[in-house]
Coordinates of C-alpha atoms (C1' of nucleotides) in Angstrom, one line a residue:
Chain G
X3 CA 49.2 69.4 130.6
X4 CA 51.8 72.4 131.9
X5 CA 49.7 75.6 131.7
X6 CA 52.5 77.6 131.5
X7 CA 52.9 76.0 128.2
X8 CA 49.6 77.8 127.1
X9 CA 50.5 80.8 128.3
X10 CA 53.5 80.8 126.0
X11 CA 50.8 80.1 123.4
X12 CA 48.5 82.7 124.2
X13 CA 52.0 85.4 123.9
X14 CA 52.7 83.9 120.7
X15 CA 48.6 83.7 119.8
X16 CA 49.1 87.7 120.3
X17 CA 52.4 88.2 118.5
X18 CA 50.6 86.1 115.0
X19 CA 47.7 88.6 115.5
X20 CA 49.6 91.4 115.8
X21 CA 51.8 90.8 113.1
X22 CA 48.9 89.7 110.9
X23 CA 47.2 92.7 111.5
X24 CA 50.3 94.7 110.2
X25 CA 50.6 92.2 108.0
X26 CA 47.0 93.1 106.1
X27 CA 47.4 96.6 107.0
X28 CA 50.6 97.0 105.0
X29 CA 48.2 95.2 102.2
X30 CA 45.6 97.7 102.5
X31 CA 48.2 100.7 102.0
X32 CA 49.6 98.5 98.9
X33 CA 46.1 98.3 97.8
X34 CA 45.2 102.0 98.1
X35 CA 48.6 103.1 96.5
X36 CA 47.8 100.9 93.7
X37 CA 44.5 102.2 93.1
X38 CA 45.6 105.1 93.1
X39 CA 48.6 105.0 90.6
X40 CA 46.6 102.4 88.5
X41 CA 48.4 103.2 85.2
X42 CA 51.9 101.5 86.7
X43 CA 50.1 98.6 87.4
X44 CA 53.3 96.7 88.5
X45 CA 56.3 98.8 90.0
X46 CA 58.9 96.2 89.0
X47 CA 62.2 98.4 89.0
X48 CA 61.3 100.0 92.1
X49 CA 60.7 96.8 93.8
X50 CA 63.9 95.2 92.5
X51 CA 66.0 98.5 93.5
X52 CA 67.0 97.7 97.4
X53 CA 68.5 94.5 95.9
X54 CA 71.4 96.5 94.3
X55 CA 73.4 95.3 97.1
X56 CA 77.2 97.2 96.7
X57 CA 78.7 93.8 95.5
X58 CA 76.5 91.1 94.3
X59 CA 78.4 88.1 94.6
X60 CA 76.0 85.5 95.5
X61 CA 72.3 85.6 95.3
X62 CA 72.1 83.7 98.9
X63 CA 73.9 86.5 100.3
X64 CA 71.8 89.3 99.8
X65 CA 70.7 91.2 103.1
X66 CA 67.6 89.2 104.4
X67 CA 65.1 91.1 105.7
X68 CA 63.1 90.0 108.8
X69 CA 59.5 92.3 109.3
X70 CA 59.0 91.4 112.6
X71 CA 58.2 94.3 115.4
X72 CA 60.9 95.3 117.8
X73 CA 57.6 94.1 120.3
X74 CA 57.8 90.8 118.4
X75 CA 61.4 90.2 119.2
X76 CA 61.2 90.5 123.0
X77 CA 62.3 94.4 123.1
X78 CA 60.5 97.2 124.3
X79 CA 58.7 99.8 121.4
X80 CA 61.8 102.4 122.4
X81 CA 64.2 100.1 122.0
X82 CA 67.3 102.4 119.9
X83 CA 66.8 102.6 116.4
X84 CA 70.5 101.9 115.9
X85 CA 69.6 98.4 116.8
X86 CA 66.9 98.3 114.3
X87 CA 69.4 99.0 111.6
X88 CA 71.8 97.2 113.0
X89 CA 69.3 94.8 111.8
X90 CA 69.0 95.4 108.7
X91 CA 65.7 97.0 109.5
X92 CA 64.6 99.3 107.0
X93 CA 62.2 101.2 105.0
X94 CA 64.2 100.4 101.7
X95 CA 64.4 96.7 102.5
X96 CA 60.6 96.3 103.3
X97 CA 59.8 93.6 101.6
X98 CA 55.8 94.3 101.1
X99 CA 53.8 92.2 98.8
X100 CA 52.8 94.4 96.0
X101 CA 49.8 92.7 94.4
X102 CA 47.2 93.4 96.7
X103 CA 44.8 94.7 94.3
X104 CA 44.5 91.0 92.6
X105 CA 43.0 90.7 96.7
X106 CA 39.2 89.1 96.3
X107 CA 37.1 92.4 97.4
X108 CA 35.2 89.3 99.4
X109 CA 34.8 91.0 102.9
X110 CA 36.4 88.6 105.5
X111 CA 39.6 87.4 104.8
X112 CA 42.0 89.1 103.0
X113 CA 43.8 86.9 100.3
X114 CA 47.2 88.5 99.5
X115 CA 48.6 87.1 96.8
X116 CA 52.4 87.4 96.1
X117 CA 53.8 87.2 92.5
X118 CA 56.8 85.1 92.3
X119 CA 58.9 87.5 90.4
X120 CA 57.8 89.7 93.4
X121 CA 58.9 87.5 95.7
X122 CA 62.4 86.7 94.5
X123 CA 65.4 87.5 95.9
X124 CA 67.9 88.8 93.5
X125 CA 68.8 91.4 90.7
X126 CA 66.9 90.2 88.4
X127 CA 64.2 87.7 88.1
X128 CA 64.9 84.5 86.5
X129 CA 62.8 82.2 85.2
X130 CA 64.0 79.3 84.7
X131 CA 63.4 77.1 87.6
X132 CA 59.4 78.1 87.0
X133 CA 59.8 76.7 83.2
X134 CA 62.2 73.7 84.3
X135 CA 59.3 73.1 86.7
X136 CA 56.3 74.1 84.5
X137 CA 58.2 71.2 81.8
X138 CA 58.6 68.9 84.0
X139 CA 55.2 69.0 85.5
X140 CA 53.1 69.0 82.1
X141 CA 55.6 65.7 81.2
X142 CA 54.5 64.4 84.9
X143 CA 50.3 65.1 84.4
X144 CA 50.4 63.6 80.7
X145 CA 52.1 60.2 82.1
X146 CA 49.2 60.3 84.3
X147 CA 46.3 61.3 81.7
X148 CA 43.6 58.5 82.2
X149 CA 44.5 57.7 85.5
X150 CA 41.6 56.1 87.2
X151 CA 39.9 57.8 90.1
X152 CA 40.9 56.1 93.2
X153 CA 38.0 55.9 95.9
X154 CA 39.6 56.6 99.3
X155 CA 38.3 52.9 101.1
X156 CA 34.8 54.2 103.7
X157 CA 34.5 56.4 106.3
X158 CA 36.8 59.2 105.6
X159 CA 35.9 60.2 101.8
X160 CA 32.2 59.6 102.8
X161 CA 32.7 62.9 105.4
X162 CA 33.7 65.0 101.8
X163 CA 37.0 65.5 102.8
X164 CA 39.2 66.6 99.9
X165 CA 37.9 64.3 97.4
X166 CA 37.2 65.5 94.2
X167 CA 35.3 64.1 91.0
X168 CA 38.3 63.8 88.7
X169 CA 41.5 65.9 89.4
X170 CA 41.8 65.9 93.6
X171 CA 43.1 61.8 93.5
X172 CA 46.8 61.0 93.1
X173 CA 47.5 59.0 89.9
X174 CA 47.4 55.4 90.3
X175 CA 50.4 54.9 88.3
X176 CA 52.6 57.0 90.1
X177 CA 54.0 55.2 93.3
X178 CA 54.5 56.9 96.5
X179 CA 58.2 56.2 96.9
X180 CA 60.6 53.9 95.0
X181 CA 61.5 51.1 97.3
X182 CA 64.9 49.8 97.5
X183 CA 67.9 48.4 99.6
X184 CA 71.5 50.3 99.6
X185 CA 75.1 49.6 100.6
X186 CA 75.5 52.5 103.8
X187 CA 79.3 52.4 103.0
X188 CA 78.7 53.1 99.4
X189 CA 76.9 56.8 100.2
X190 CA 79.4 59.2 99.7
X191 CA 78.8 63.4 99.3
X192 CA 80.6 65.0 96.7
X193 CA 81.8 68.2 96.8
X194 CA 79.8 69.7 94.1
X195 CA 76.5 68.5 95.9
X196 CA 77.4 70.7 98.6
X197 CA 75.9 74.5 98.8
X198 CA 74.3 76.9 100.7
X199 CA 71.0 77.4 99.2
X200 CA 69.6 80.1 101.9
X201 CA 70.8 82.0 104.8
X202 CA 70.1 81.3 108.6
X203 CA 68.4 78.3 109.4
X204 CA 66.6 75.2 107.4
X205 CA 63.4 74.7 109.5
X206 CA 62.4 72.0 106.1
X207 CA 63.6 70.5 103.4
X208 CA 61.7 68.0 100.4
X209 CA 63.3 66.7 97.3
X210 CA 60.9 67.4 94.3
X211 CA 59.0 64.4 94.0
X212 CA 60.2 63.7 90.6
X213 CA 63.2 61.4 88.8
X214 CA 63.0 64.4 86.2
X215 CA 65.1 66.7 87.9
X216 CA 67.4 66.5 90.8
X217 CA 65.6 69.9 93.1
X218 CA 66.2 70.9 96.1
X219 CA 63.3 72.6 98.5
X220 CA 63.6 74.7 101.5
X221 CA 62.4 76.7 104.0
X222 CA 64.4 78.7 106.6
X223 CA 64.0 80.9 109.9
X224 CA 63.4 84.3 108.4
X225 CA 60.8 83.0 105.8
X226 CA 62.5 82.3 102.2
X227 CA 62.2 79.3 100.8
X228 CA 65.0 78.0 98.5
X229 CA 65.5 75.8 95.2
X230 CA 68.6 74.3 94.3
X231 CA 68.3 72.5 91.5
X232 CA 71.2 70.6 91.3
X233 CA 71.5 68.8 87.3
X234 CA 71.1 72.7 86.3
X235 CA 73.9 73.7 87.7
X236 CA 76.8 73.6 84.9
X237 CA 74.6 75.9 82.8
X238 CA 72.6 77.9 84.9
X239 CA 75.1 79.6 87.2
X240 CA 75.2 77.8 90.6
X241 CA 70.9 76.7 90.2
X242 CA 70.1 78.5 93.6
X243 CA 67.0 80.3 93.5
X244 CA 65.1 82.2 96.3
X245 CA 61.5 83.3 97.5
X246 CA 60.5 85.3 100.2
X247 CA 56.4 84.0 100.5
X248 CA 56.5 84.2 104.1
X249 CA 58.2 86.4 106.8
X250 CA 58.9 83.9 109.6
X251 CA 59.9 80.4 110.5
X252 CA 58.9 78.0 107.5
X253 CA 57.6 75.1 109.1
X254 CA 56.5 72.9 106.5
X255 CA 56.3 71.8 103.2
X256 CA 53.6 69.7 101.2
X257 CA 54.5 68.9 97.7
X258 CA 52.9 65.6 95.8
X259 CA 54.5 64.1 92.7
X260 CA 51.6 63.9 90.3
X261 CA 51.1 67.9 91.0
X262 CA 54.3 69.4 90.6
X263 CA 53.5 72.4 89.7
X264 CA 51.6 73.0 93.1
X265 CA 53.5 73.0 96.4
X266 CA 52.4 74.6 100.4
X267 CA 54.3 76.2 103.1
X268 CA 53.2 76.4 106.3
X269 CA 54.8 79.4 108.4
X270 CA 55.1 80.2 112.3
X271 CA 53.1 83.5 111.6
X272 CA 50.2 81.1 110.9
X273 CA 49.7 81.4 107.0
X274 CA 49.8 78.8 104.6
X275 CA 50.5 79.6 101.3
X276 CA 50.6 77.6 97.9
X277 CA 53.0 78.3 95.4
X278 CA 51.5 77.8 92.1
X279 CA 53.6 78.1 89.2
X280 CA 51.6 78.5 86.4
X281 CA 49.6 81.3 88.1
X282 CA 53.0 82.5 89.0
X283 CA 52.1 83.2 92.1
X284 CA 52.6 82.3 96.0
X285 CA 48.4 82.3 97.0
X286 CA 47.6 82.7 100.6
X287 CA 45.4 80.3 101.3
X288 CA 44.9 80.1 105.4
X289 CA 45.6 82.6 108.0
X290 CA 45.1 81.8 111.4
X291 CA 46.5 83.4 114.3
X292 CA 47.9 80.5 116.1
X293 CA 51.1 79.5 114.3
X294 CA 51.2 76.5 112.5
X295 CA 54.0 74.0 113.4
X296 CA 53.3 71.6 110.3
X297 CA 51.8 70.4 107.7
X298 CA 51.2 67.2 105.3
X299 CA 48.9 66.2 103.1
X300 CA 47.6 62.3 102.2
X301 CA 49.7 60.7 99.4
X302 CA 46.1 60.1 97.5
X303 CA 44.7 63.4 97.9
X304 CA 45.7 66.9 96.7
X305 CA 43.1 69.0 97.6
X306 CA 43.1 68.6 101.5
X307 CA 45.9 70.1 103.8
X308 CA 46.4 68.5 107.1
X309 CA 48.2 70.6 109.4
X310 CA 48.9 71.1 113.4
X311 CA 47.5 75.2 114.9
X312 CA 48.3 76.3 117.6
X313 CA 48.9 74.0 120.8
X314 CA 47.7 70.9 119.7
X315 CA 45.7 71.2 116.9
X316 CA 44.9 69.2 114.5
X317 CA 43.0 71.3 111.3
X318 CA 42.0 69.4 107.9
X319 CA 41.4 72.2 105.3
X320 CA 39.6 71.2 102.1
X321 CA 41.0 73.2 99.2
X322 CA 37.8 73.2 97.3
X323 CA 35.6 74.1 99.8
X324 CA 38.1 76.8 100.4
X325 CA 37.6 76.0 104.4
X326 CA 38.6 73.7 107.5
X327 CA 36.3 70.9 107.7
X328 CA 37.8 69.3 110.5
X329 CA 39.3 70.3 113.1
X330 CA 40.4 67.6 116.1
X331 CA 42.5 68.5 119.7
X332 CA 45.3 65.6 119.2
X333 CA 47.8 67.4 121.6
X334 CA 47.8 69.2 124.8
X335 CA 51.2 70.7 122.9
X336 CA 52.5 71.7 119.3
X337 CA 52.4 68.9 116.8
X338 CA 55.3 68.7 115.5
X339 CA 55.3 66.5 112.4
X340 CA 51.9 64.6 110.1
X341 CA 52.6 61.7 108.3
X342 CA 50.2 59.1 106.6
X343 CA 51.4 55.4 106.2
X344 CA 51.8 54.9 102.2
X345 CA 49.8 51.1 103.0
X346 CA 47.1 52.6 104.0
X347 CA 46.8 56.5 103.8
X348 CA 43.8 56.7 106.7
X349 CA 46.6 55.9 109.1
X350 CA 48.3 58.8 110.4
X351 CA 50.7 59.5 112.8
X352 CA 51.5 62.6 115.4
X353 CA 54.3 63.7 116.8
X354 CA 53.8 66.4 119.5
X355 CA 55.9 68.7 122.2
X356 CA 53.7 67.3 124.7
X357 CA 55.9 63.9 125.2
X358 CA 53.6 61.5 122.8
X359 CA 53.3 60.3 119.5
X360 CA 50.2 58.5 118.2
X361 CA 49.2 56.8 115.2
X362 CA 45.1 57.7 113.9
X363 CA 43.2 56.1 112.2
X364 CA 40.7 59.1 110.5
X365 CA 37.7 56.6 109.8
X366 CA 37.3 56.3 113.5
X367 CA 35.5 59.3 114.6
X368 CA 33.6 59.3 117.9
X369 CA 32.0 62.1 118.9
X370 CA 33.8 64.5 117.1
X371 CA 36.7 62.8 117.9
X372 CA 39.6 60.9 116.7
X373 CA 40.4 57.8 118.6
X374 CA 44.3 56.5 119.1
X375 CA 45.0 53.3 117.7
X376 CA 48.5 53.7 119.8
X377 CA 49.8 56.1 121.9
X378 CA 53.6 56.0 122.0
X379 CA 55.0 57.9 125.3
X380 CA 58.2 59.3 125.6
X381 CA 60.3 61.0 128.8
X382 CA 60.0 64.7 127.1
X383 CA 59.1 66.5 123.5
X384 CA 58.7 64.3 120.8
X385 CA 60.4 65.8 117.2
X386 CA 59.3 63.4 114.9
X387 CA 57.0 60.0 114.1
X388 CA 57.7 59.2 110.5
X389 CA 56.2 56.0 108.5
X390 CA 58.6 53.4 107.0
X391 CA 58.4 53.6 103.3
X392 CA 56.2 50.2 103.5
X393 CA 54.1 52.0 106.0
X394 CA 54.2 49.1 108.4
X395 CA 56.8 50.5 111.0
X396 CA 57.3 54.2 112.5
X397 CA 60.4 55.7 113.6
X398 CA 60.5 58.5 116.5
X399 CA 62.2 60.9 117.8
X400 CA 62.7 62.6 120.7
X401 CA 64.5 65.0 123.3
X402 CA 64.7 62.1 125.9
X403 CA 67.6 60.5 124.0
X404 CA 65.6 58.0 122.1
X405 CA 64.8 56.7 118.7
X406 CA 61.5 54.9 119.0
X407 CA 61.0 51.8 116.6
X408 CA 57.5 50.9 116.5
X409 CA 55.9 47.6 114.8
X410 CA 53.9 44.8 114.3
X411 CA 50.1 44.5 113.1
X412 CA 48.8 46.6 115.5
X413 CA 52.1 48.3 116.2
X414 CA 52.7 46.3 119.5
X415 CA 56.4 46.2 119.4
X416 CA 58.1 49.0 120.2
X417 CA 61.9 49.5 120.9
X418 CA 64.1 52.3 122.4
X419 CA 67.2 52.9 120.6
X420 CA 69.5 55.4 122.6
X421 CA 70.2 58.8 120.7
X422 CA 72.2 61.6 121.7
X423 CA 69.4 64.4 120.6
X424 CA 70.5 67.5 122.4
X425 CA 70.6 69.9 119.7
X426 CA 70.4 73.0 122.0
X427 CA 69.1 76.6 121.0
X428 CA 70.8 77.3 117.5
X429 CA 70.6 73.3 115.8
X430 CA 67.3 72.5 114.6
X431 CA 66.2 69.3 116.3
X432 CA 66.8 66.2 115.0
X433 CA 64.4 64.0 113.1
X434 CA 65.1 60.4 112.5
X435 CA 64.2 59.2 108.8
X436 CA 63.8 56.0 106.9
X437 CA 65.7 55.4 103.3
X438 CA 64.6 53.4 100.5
X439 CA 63.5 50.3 102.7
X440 CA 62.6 49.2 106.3
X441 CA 65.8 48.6 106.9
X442 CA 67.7 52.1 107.7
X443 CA 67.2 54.9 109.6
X444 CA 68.9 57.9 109.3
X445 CA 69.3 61.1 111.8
X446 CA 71.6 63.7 112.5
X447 CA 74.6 63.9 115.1
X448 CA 76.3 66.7 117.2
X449 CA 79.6 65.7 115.6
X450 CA 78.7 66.7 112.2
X451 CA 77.7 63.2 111.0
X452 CA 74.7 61.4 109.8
X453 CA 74.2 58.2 111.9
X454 CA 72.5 55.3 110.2
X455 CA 70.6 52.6 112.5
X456 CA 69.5 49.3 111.4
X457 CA 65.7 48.7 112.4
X458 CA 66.5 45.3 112.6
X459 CA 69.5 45.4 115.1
X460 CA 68.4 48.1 116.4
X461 CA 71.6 50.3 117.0
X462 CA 73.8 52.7 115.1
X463 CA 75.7 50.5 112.8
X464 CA 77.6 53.2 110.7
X465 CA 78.0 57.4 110.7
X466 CA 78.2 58.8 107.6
X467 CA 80.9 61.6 107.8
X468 CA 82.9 64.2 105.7
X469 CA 85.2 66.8 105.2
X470 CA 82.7 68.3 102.8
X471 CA 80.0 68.5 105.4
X472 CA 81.3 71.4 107.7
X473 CA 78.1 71.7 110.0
X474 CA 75.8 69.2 111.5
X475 CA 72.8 68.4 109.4
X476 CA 69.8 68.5 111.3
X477 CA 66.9 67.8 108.5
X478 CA 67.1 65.4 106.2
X479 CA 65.0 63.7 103.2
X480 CA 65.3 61.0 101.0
X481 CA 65.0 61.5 97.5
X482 CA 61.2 59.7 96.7
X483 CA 62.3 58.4 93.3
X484 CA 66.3 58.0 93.4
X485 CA 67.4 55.4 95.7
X486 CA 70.4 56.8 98.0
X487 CA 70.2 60.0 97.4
X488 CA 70.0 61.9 100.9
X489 CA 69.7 65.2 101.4
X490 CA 70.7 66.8 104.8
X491 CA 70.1 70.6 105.8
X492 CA 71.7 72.3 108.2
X493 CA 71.6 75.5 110.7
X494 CA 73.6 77.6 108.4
X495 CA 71.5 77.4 105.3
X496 CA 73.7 74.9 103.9
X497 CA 72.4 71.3 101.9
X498 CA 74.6 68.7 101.8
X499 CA 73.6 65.7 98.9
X500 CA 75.1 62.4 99.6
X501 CA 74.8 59.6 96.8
X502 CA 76.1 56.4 96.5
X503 CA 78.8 55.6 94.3
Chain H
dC26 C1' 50.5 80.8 140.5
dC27 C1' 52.2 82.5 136.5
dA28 C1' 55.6 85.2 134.2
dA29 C1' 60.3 86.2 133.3
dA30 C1' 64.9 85.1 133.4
dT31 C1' 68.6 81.6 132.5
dA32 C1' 71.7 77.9 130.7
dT33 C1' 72.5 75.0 127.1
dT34 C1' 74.2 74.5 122.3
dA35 C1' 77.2 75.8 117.3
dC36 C1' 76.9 78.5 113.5
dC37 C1' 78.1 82.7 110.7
dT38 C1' 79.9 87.4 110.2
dC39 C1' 82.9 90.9 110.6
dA40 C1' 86.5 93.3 112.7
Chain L
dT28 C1' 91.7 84.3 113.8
dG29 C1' 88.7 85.0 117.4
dA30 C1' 85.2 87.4 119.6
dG31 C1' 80.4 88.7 119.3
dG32 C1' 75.6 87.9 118.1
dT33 C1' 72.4 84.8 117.5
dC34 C1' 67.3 84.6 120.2
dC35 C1' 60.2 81.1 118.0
dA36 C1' 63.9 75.1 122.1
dT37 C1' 63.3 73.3 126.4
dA38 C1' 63.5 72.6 131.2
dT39 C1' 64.7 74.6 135.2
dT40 C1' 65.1 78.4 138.4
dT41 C1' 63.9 82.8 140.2
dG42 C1' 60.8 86.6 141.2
dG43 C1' 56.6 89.3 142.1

DNA sequence: CCAAATATTACCTCA
DNA sequence: TGAGGTCCATATTTGG
């Protein structure tokens, strides 16, 4: 489309390589160093030490440490040190993944692995968010022991993409999303469902697909990803924990409800890594050195990650073959969002910088190609395409000012709501989302509100507002199994919880 | 032609 | 309390 658009790429293709390069070099020395010293096999103290900060008074407010190169943040190499520490740029605060001799000794990629405890940022690890998790996921897999295998309908599963003999399909029982309609003027945010669960900026957030426990996932600018789990809260302190898995922007999550223990980030410095918590460990499993904008995966399948490289890109990775095995150019731009409709998980839909959304359908190959069923044009970059929780109708978003409302059989109907989406440099953009039903949409404002629009009048019929909520929430979800419970995230690191009454 | 600079926006931090 | 720093979005303008 633009070419200066690739050019952009190709100086942020260079930046990933460059930091991925230091990235596995810094891996290497780790690796060496623990050869060497091989009878302190874990240097625990000594990685907890820079975490001393002078007064600990919240977790979230410890000194977040960015490893980026002064290169990598537009400056020249002699740029004044003073402005590296200004940054908080230090050889104390390096925050180096220390487990590099569990790496594979295969010779091409280099797998660092990161412990969680490792990974945590705080005094003193604590464990138990991983056993609340590690519970609540052995109570999720025995509800779903014999579970039949569901066969994925033709084409797709015949191309041996992500589907396993026994453990890589969904259980049947378990229902993508718990249906149901709500009272907009009942939804009300409390001020204890109100905290700031990171620093800097949400890029993601996903409730944890369970009704077992009331968590809170995400992912910010500078890398951490952050867990508030809200029921623990009276006694377990304020139940915010943080990670540091990646070092930039976190794109993405994947997390599926019959696999809790299992969840994937997607980064900007183009890894993906899965945090596994009964390995206890955040495994890197894809590095590429385009970034990686986002990522899903099919509500039948766990063992294939769908996620958008690069400018355009469109990668299916199969877990078990431990490589891509497709890879399709959807967008002559970033692709912004992945989402499969829950009536039929072979339909997909794209959102993408370069002004479009389509809707897939991944049996239809041609020629090494995927074919749009519908192409859904907008003025400038679209943010979002989401599926309805029935999967008939799709909501997007984009910088033109509109929500697009797409429907009908062959998704014929479409309808331009007006949207004020002009979120500027420092406010994530805004991504319109369905509730519990077909019926309500829910996205952001500039005024610090959430506005809810019917799909069926097709307007803004009420803004959910309050005191409590002192910035404007930019990323929302819906919580999969507890009808009107919304989660919005803002620029600040702050989660607000609204509920209804 | 392509790269670099610029304006826009609102949040948090720290004097 | 208010100024300063932010800086991976995007489109437009300027510059070599």
């Amino acid at each position: 489309m633009e070419p200066q658009k690739l050019t952009e790429y190709e100086r942020r293709r260079l930046e990933n390589i460059k930091k991925n390069e230091e990235m596995l070099a810094s891996l290497k020395v780790n690796s060496r160093l623990n050869d060497l010293s091989a009878a302190t096999k874990r240097q625990r103290a000594q990685t907890k030490s820079y975490k001393n900060s002078p007064e600990k008074k919240s977790k979230t407010e410890t000194p977040i440490v960015i490893r980026r190169s002064l290169r990598a943040r537009g400056m020249p190499p002699n740029a004044s040190t003073a402005d590296g520490l200004k940054d908080g740029f230090d050889e104390t605060t390096l925050k180096i993944p220390r487990q590099a001799h569990m790496m594979p000794k295969k010779s091409r990629p280099v797998m660092g692995t990161i412990t969680i405890s490792d990974a945590y940022i705080g005094t003193e690890w604590d464990k138990k968010l991983i056993d609340k998790i590690l519970s609540v996921s052995k109570k999720s897999q025995l509800s779903c022991i014999g579970g039949v295998k569901e066969e994925t309908d033709g084409g797709f599963s015949d191309l041996a993409v992500g589907v396993s003999e026994n453990e890589g399909t969904g259980c049947p029982e378990m229902k993508n999303k718990l249906l149901g309609s709500i009272d907009v003027e009942k939804l009300a945010l409390e001020p204890e469902n109100v905290a700031r669960v990171v620093p800097g900026r949400i890029m993601s957030v996903r409730f944890f697909p369970t009704a077992d426990m009331t968590t809170i996932v995400v992912g910010n600018k500078y890398g951490n990803v952050g867990f508030w789990n809200v029921d623990a809260e009276k006694e377990d302190g304020d139940g915010i924990y943080v990670y540091q898995p990646h070092s930039a922007p976190v794109s993405g999550i994947s997390l599926q409800p019959f696999l809790l223990s299992k969840m994937f980030t997607s980064c900007y410095d183009g890894f993906i890594r899965l945090m596994d918590v009964e390995k206890e460990v955040f495994d890197l499993v894809y590095s590429s050195e385009y970034a990686i904008f986002s990522i899903s995966q099919r509500p039948d399948d766990v063992r294939s990650l769908y996620f958008g490289e690069g400018p355009g890109e469109l990668n299916i990775w199969d877990e078990r073959a431990g490589k891509s095995s497709f890879s399709f150019k959807l967008h002559e731009d970033k692709i912004n969002t992945i989402d499969f409709s829950s009536e039929n998980s072979n339909i997909m839909a794209t959102s993408s910088t370069d002004g479009t959304a389509s809707i897939w359908d991944l049996r239809k190959i041609d020629s090494n190609k995927l074919k749009s069923l519908k192409t859904i044009s907008h003025k400038r970059a679209v943010y979002s395409a989401y599926f309805s929780p029935s999967g008939s109708c799709l909501a997007t978003t984009s910088v033109d000012d509109i929500v697009g409302i797409v429907s009908g059989a062959n998704y014929e109907d479409i309808s331009m709501i007006y949207h004020y989406n002009q979120t500027g440099r420092w406010i994530s953009t805004f991504r319109a989302i369905w509730g519990w039903d077909d019926s309500y949409i829910f996205i952001g404002n500039m005024r610090r509100g959430v506005d809810v629009l019917s799909s069926i009048s097709r307007n803004i019929i009420a803004t959910l507002q309050s005191e409590h909520m002192s910035a404007i929430p930019c990323r929302f979800d819906a919580h999969p199994y507890k009808v009107g419970m919304l989660a919005g995230a803002t620029s600040g690191g702050q989660v607000y919880i609204w509920t209804l009454d």
